[in-house]
PDB file of C-alpha atoms in Angstrom:
ATOM      1  CA  ILE A   1     139.309 144.663 159.424  1.00  0.00           C
ATOM      2  CA  ALA A   2     137.880 143.171 162.642  1.00  0.00           C
ATOM      3  CA  TRP A   3     134.263 143.436 161.316  1.00  0.00           C
ATOM      4  CA  SER A   4     135.405 141.592 158.136  1.00  0.00           C
ATOM      5  CA  ALA A   5     137.238 138.951 160.096  1.00  0.00           C
ATOM      6  CA  VAL A   6     134.153 138.311 162.217  1.00  0.00           C
ATOM      7  CA  ASN A   7     131.873 137.930 159.181  1.00  0.00           C
ATOM      8  CA  THR A   8     134.402 135.717 157.377  1.00  0.00           C
ATOM      9  CA  PHE A   9     134.824 133.508 160.500  1.00  0.00           C
ATOM     10  CA  SER A  10     131.078 133.317 160.777  1.00  0.00           C
ATOM     11  CA  ALA A  11     130.656 132.201 157.102  1.00  0.00           C
ATOM     12  CA  VAL A  12     133.417 129.588 157.462  1.00  0.00           C
ATOM     13  CA  VAL A  13     132.063 128.145 160.682  1.00  0.00           C
ATOM     14  CA  SER A  14     128.519 128.074 159.240  1.00  0.00           C
ATOM     15  CA  LEU A  15     129.758 126.273 156.161  1.00  0.00           C
ATOM     16  CA  ALA A  16     131.532 123.747 158.257  1.00  0.00           C
ATOM     17  CA  MET A  17     128.525 123.184 160.390  1.00  0.00           C
ATOM     18  CA  GLN A  18     126.526 122.586 157.162  1.00  0.00           C
ATOM     19  CA  GLY A  19     129.191 120.142 155.918  1.00  0.00           C
ATOM     20  CA  ARG A  20     130.073 122.395 152.958  1.00  0.00           C
ATOM     21  CA  ALA A  21     133.478 123.720 154.189  1.00  0.00           C
ATOM     22  CA  MET A  22     135.377 121.578 151.602  1.00  0.00           C
ATOM     23  CA  ALA A  23     133.017 122.538 148.667  1.00  0.00           C
ATOM     24  CA  SER A  24     134.659 123.968 145.667  1.00  0.00           C
ATOM     25  CA  ASN A  25     132.969 127.331 146.099  1.00  0.00           C
ATOM     26  CA  ALA A  26     133.323 127.682 149.889  1.00  0.00           C
ATOM     27  CA  ASP A  27     136.525 129.838 149.558  1.00  0.00           C
ATOM     28  CA  LYS A  28     134.738 132.145 147.116  1.00  0.00           C
ATOM     29  CA  LEU A  29     131.715 132.416 149.415  1.00  0.00           C
ATOM     30  CA  ALA A  30     134.007 133.292 152.381  1.00  0.00           C
ATOM     31  CA  LEU A  31     135.683 135.938 150.230  1.00  0.00           C
ATOM     32  CA  ILE A  32     132.365 137.456 149.259  1.00  0.00           C
ATOM     33  CA  PHE A  33     131.376 137.670 153.015  1.00  0.00           C
ATOM     34  CA  SER A  34     134.767 139.187 153.811  1.00  0.00           C
ATOM     35  CA  LEU A  35     134.739 141.852 151.129  1.00  0.00           C
ATOM     36  CA  GLY A  36     131.032 142.625 151.844  1.00  0.00           C
ATOM     37  CA  ALA A  37     131.830 143.335 155.554  1.00  0.00           C
ATOM     38  CA  LEU A  38     135.047 145.153 154.636  1.00  0.00           C
ATOM     39  CA  LEU A  39     133.176 147.555 152.220  1.00  0.00           C
ATOM     40  CA  ALA A  40     130.039 147.838 154.459  1.00  0.00           C
ATOM     41  CA  TYR A  41     131.773 149.005 157.541  1.00  0.00           C
ATOM     42  CA  PRO A  42     133.002 152.453 156.268  1.00  0.00           C
ATOM     43  CA  LEU A  43     129.571 152.964 154.775  1.00  0.00           C
ATOM     44  CA  SER A  44     127.963 152.148 158.144  1.00  0.00           C
ATOM     45  CA  ARG A  45     130.320 154.519 159.948  1.00  0.00           C
ATOM     46  CA  ALA A  46     129.360 157.336 157.664  1.00  0.00           C
ATOM     47  CA  PHE A  47     125.726 156.880 158.490  1.00  0.00           C
ATOM     48  CA  LEU A  48     126.376 156.300 162.196  1.00  0.00           C
ATOM     49  CA  TYR A  49     128.099 159.591 162.399  1.00  0.00           C
ATOM     50  CA  LEU A  50     124.931 161.298 161.414  1.00  0.00           C
ATOM     51  CA  THR A  51     123.248 160.085 164.540  1.00  0.00           C
ATOM     52  CA  PRO A  52     122.779 162.938 166.995  1.00  0.00           C
ATOM     53  CA  ASP A  53     125.144 163.127 170.055  1.00  0.00           C
ATOM     54  CA  LYS A  54     122.192 163.698 172.321  1.00  0.00           C
ATOM     55  CA  TRP A  55     120.867 160.188 171.687  1.00  0.00           C
ATOM     56  CA  LEU A  56     120.775 157.765 174.492  1.00  0.00           C
ATOM     57  CA  PRO A  57     123.099 154.775 174.366  1.00  0.00           C
ATOM     58  CA  THR A  58     120.100 152.536 173.745  1.00  0.00           C
ATOM     59  CA  GLN A  59     119.114 154.621 170.799  1.00  0.00           C
ATOM     60  CA  ARG A  60     122.665 154.596 169.405  1.00  0.00           C
ATOM     61  CA  PHE A  61     122.800 150.740 169.921  1.00  0.00           C
ATOM     62  CA  ALA A  62     119.585 150.362 167.912  1.00  0.00           C
ATOM     63  CA  ALA A  63     120.803 152.567 165.160  1.00  0.00           C
ATOM     64  CA  ALA A  64     124.094 150.824 164.949  1.00  0.00           C
ATOM     65  CA  PHE A  65     122.438 147.375 164.933  1.00  0.00           C
ATOM     66  CA  ILE A  66     120.118 148.312 162.121  1.00  0.00           C
ATOM     67  CA  ILE A  67     122.605 150.242 159.958  1.00  0.00           C
ATOM     68  CA  LEU A  68     125.487 147.811 160.376  1.00  0.00           C
ATOM     69  CA  CYS A  69     123.264 144.821 159.760  1.00  0.00           C
ATOM     70  CA  GLY A  70     121.574 146.498 156.736  1.00  0.00           C
ATOM     71  CA  ALA A  71     124.744 147.740 155.144  1.00  0.00           C
ATOM     72  CA  THR A  72     126.594 144.475 155.563  1.00  0.00           C
ATOM     73  CA  VAL A  73     123.854 142.287 154.180  1.00  0.00           C
ATOM     74  CA  SER A  74     123.096 144.720 151.311  1.00  0.00           C
ATOM     75  CA  VAL A  75     126.807 145.128 150.198  1.00  0.00           C
ATOM     76  CA  THR A  76     127.460 141.382 150.538  1.00  0.00           C
ATOM     77  CA  ALA A  77     124.197 140.579 148.487  1.00  0.00           C
ATOM     78  CA  LEU A  78     125.363 143.058 145.815  1.00  0.00           C
ATOM     79  CA  LEU A  79     128.745 141.339 145.600  1.00  0.00           C
ATOM     80  CA  PHE A  80     127.065 138.016 145.426  1.00  0.00           C
ATOM     81  CA  ALA A  81     124.792 139.342 142.691  1.00  0.00           C
ATOM     82  CA  TYR A  82     127.760 140.642 140.749  1.00  0.00           C
ATOM     83  CA  GLN A  83     129.507 137.227 140.859  1.00  0.00           C
ATOM     84  CA  PHE A  84     126.218 135.529 139.860  1.00  0.00           C
ATOM     85  CA  GLN A  85     125.731 138.028 136.986  1.00  0.00           C
ATOM     86  CA  GLU A  86     129.330 137.486 135.766  1.00  0.00           C
ATOM     87  CA  TYR A  87     128.848 133.739 135.667  1.00  0.00           C
ATOM     88  CA  TYR A  88     125.558 133.827 133.900  1.00  0.00           C
ATOM     89  CA  SER A  89     126.387 136.598 131.485  1.00  0.00           C
ATOM     90  CA  GLN A  90     127.965 134.109 129.085  1.00  0.00           C
ATOM     91  CA  TRP A  91     124.435 132.986 128.164  1.00  0.00           C
ATOM     92  CA  HIS A  92     122.979 136.546 127.850  1.00  0.00           C
ATOM     93  CA  ASP A  93     122.580 138.569 124.629  1.00  0.00           C
ATOM     94  CA  ASP A  94     125.828 139.988 123.249  1.00  0.00           C
ATOM     95  CA  HIS A  95     124.549 143.376 122.317  1.00  0.00           C
ATOM     96  CA  LEU A  96     122.531 146.032 124.145  1.00  0.00           C
ATOM     97  CA  SER A  97     118.902 145.190 123.826  1.00  0.00           C
ATOM     98  CA  LYS A  98     115.701 144.939 125.758  1.00  0.00           C
ATOM     99  CA  ARG A  99     116.362 141.276 126.266  1.00  0.00           C
ATOM    100  CA  LEU A 100     119.893 141.886 127.720  1.00  0.00           C
ATOM    101  CA  ILE A 101     118.470 144.457 130.168  1.00  0.00           C
ATOM    102  CA  PHE A 102     115.648 142.004 131.105  1.00  0.00           C
ATOM    103  CA  GLU A 103     118.166 139.114 131.630  1.00  0.00           C
ATOM    104  CA  THR A 104     120.490 141.264 133.642  1.00  0.00           C
ATOM    105  CA  VAL A 105     117.884 142.721 135.901  1.00  0.00           C
ATOM    106  CA  PHE A 106     116.275 139.317 136.638  1.00  0.00           C
ATOM    107  CA  THR A 107     119.661 137.606 137.111  1.00  0.00           C
ATOM    108  CA  ILE A 108     120.610 140.200 139.735  1.00  0.00           C
ATOM    109  CA  LEU A 109     117.125 140.015 141.422  1.00  0.00           C
ATOM    110  CA  SER A 110     117.336 136.164 141.539  1.00  0.00           C
ATOM    111  CA  ALA A 111     120.840 136.340 142.934  1.00  0.00           C
ATOM    112  CA  CYS A 112     119.724 138.666 145.727  1.00  0.00           C
ATOM    113  CA  TYR A 113     116.777 136.457 146.504  1.00  0.00           C
ATOM    114  CA  GLN A 114     119.040 133.388 146.544  1.00  0.00           C
ATOM    115  CA  PHE A 115     121.430 135.207 148.870  1.00  0.00           C
ATOM    116  CA  LEU A 116     118.642 136.097 151.251  1.00  0.00           C
ATOM    117  CA  VAL A 117     117.228 132.611 151.231  1.00  0.00           C
ATOM    118  CA  LEU A 118     120.389 130.464 151.174  1.00  0.00           C
ATOM    119  CA  ALA A 119     123.335 132.484 152.259  1.00  0.00           C
ATOM    120  CA  LEU A 120     121.934 134.795 154.946  1.00  0.00           C
ATOM    121  CA  ARG A 121     122.042 131.923 157.471  1.00  0.00           C
ATOM    122  CA  ASN A 122     125.826 132.018 157.201  1.00  0.00           C
ATOM    123  CA  TYR A 123     125.763 135.052 159.526  1.00  0.00           C
ATOM    124  CA  PHE A 124     124.439 132.903 162.387  1.00  0.00           C
ATOM    125  CA  PRO A 125     125.439 132.378 165.130  1.00  0.00           C
ATOM    126  CA  ILE A 126     128.798 134.157 165.165  1.00  0.00           C
ATOM    127  CA  GLY A 127     127.910 137.056 162.965  1.00  0.00           C
ATOM    128  CA  LEU A 128     124.956 137.982 165.223  1.00  0.00           C
ATOM    129  CA  ILE A 129     127.171 137.937 168.278  1.00  0.00           C
ATOM    130  CA  GLY A 130     129.696 140.147 166.416  1.00  0.00           C
ATOM    131  CA  LEU A 131     126.895 142.522 165.379  1.00  0.00           C
ATOM    132  CA  LEU A 132     125.724 142.810 168.913  1.00  0.00           C
ATOM    133  CA  GLY A 133     129.231 143.459 170.134  1.00  0.00           C
ATOM    134  CA  ALA A 134     129.926 146.168 167.482  1.00  0.00           C
ATOM    135  CA  SER A 135     126.602 147.781 168.216  1.00  0.00           C
ATOM    136  CA  TRP A 136     127.409 147.858 171.838  1.00  0.00           C
ATOM    137  CA  LEU A 137     130.809 149.414 171.275  1.00  0.00           C
ATOM    138  CA  PHE A 138     129.347 152.122 169.158  1.00  0.00           C
ATOM    139  CA  ALA A 139     126.650 152.804 171.793  1.00  0.00           C
ATOM    140  CA  LYS A 140     129.415 153.133 174.506  1.00  0.00           C
ATOM    141  CA  LYS A 141     132.325 154.728 172.648  1.00  0.00           C
ATOM    142  CA  ARG A 142     130.972 155.795 169.256  1.00  0.00           C
ATOM    143  CA  ILE A 143     133.678 153.772 167.483  1.00  0.00           C
TER     144      ILE A 143
END
Protein backbone atom coordinates (compact mmCIF):
# COMPACT_ATOMS: atom_id res chain seq x y z
CA ILE A 1 0.00 0.00 0.00
CA ALA A 2 2.90 2.34 0.76
CA TRP A 3 4.43 1.73 -2.68
CA SER A 4 1.08 2.54 -4.29
CA ALA A 5 0.71 5.68 -2.19
CA VAL A 6 4.17 6.93 -3.14
CA ASN A 7 3.49 6.43 -6.85
CA THR A 8 0.04 8.01 -6.65
CA PHE A 9 1.45 10.99 -4.77
CA SER A 10 4.22 11.27 -7.36
CA ALA A 11 1.70 11.31 -10.21
CA VAL A 12 -0.52 13.89 -8.50
CA VAL A 13 2.40 16.20 -7.67
CA SER A 14 3.80 15.86 -11.19
CA LEU A 15 0.42 16.66 -12.73
CA ALA A 16 0.13 19.68 -10.46
CA MET A 17 3.60 20.87 -11.48
CA GLN A 18 2.57 20.55 -15.14
CA GLY A 19 -0.63 22.51 -14.46
CA ARG A 20 -2.82 19.52 -15.29
CA ALA A 21 -4.02 18.63 -11.80
CA MET A 22 -7.52 19.90 -12.51
CA ALA A 23 -7.79 18.22 -15.94
CA SER A 24 -10.75 15.95 -16.48
CA ASN A 25 -8.59 12.84 -16.75
CA ALA A 26 -6.15 13.59 -13.90
CA ASP A 27 -8.05 11.41 -11.42
CA LYS A 28 -8.09 8.49 -13.87
CA LEU A 29 -4.37 8.85 -14.49
CA ALA A 30 -3.67 8.91 -10.74
CA LEU A 31 -5.81 5.78 -10.34
CA ILE A 32 -3.86 4.01 -13.10
CA PHE A 33 -0.58 4.87 -11.35
CA SER A 34 -2.01 3.70 -8.03
CA LEU A 35 -3.29 0.37 -9.35
CA GLY A 36 -0.13 -0.20 -11.37
CA ALA A 37 2.06 0.14 -8.30
CA LEU A 38 -0.35 -1.88 -6.16
CA LEU A 39 -0.28 -4.78 -8.62
CA ALA A 40 3.44 -4.52 -9.40
CA TYR A 41 4.69 -4.71 -5.82
CA PRO A 42 3.68 -8.35 -5.13
CA LEU A 43 5.08 -9.31 -8.52
CA SER A 44 8.34 -7.56 -7.65
CA ARG A 45 8.53 -9.26 -4.27
CA ALA A 46 8.12 -12.65 -5.90
CA PHE A 47 11.08 -11.96 -8.17
CA LEU A 48 13.12 -10.40 -5.37
CA TYR A 49 12.76 -13.51 -3.22
CA LEU A 50 14.54 -15.39 -5.98
CA THR A 51 17.70 -13.40 -5.33
CA PRO A 52 20.34 -15.41 -3.46
CA ASP A 53 20.86 -14.75 0.25
CA LYS A 54 24.61 -14.61 -0.23
CA TRP A 55 24.38 -11.47 -2.38
CA LEU A 56 25.93 -8.30 -1.02
CA PRO A 57 23.58 -5.48 -0.03
CA THR A 58 24.71 -3.49 -3.08
CA GLN A 59 23.72 -6.36 -5.35
CA ARG A 60 20.34 -6.68 -3.63
CA PHE A 61 19.87 -2.91 -3.96
CA ALA A 62 20.58 -3.02 -7.70
CA ALA A 63 18.28 -6.00 -8.21
CA ALA A 64 15.49 -4.36 -6.23
CA PHE A 65 15.90 -1.10 -8.12
CA ILE A 66 15.72 -2.77 -11.54
CA ILE A 67 12.94 -5.24 -10.70
CA LEU A 68 10.72 -2.77 -8.82
CA CYS A 69 11.17 -0.10 -11.48
CA GLY A 70 10.59 -2.50 -14.36
CA ALA A 71 7.55 -4.17 -12.84
CA THR A 72 5.91 -0.89 -11.82
CA VAL A 73 6.41 0.77 -15.19
CA SER A 74 5.35 -2.37 -17.09
CA VAL A 75 2.17 -3.04 -15.12
CA THR A 76 1.19 0.63 -15.17
CA ALA A 77 1.80 0.81 -18.93
CA LEU A 78 -0.37 -2.27 -19.43
CA LEU A 79 -3.19 -0.74 -17.39
CA PHE A 80 -2.82 2.45 -19.42
CA ALA A 81 -2.94 0.38 -22.62
CA TYR A 82 -6.04 -1.45 -21.40
CA GLN A 83 -7.84 1.84 -20.76
CA PHE A 84 -6.64 3.16 -24.12
CA GLN A 85 -7.84 0.00 -25.90
CA GLU A 86 -11.20 0.13 -24.16
CA TYR A 87 -11.76 3.70 -25.33
CA TYR A 88 -10.70 3.13 -28.94
CA SER A 89 -12.42 -0.25 -29.33
CA GLN A 90 -15.67 1.50 -30.19
CA TRP A 91 -14.16 2.32 -33.61
CA HIS A 92 -12.67 -1.14 -34.21
CA ASP A 93 -14.24 -3.98 -36.18
CA ASP A 94 -17.10 -5.78 -34.47
CA HIS A 95 -16.16 -9.34 -35.36
CA LEU A 96 -12.97 -11.36 -35.06
CA SER A 97 -10.89 -10.67 -38.13
CA LYS A 98 -7.36 -9.84 -39.20
CA ARG A 99 -8.29 -6.17 -39.14
CA LEU A 100 -9.51 -6.38 -35.52
CA ILE A 101 -6.28 -8.09 -34.44
CA PHE A 102 -4.23 -5.49 -36.34
CA GLU A 103 -6.18 -2.62 -34.76
CA THR A 104 -5.94 -4.09 -31.27
CA VAL A 105 -2.21 -4.80 -31.44
CA PHE A 106 -1.33 -1.38 -32.79
CA THR A 107 -3.65 0.39 -30.34
CA ILE A 108 -1.91 -1.35 -27.44
CA LEU A 109 1.56 -0.64 -28.88
CA SER A 110 0.74 3.02 -29.42
CA ALA A 111 -0.65 3.26 -25.88
CA CYS A 112 2.55 1.81 -24.43
CA TYR A 113 4.60 4.21 -26.54
CA GLN A 114 2.51 7.18 -25.41
CA PHE A 115 2.84 6.05 -21.81
CA LEU A 116 6.62 5.85 -22.08
CA VAL A 117 6.89 9.23 -23.81
CA LEU A 118 4.24 11.25 -21.97
CA ALA A 119 3.35 9.60 -18.67
CA LEU A 120 6.68 8.19 -17.52
CA ARG A 121 7.76 11.65 -16.38
CA ASN A 122 5.03 11.52 -13.73
CA TYR A 123 7.30 9.24 -11.70
CA PHE A 124 9.78 12.07 -11.24
CA PRO A 125 10.97 13.37 -8.79
CA ILE A 126 9.01 11.73 -5.96
CA GLY A 127 8.69 8.28 -7.51
CA LEU A 128 12.44 8.06 -7.99
CA ILE A 129 13.04 8.94 -4.33
CA GLY A 130 10.49 6.29 -3.30
CA LEU A 131 12.18 3.76 -5.58
CA LEU A 132 15.57 4.47 -4.04
CA GLY A 133 14.08 4.15 -0.54
CA ALA A 134 12.28 0.88 -1.28
CA SER A 135 15.41 -0.55 -2.90
CA TRP A 136 17.50 0.49 0.08
CA LEU A 137 15.00 -1.14 2.49
CA PHE A 138 15.12 -4.37 0.53
CA ALA A 139 18.92 -4.31 0.52
CA LYS A 140 19.00 -3.83 4.30
CA LYS A 141 16.08 -5.91 5.55
CA ARG A 142 14.80 -7.90 2.54
CA ILE A 143 11.28 -6.43 2.97
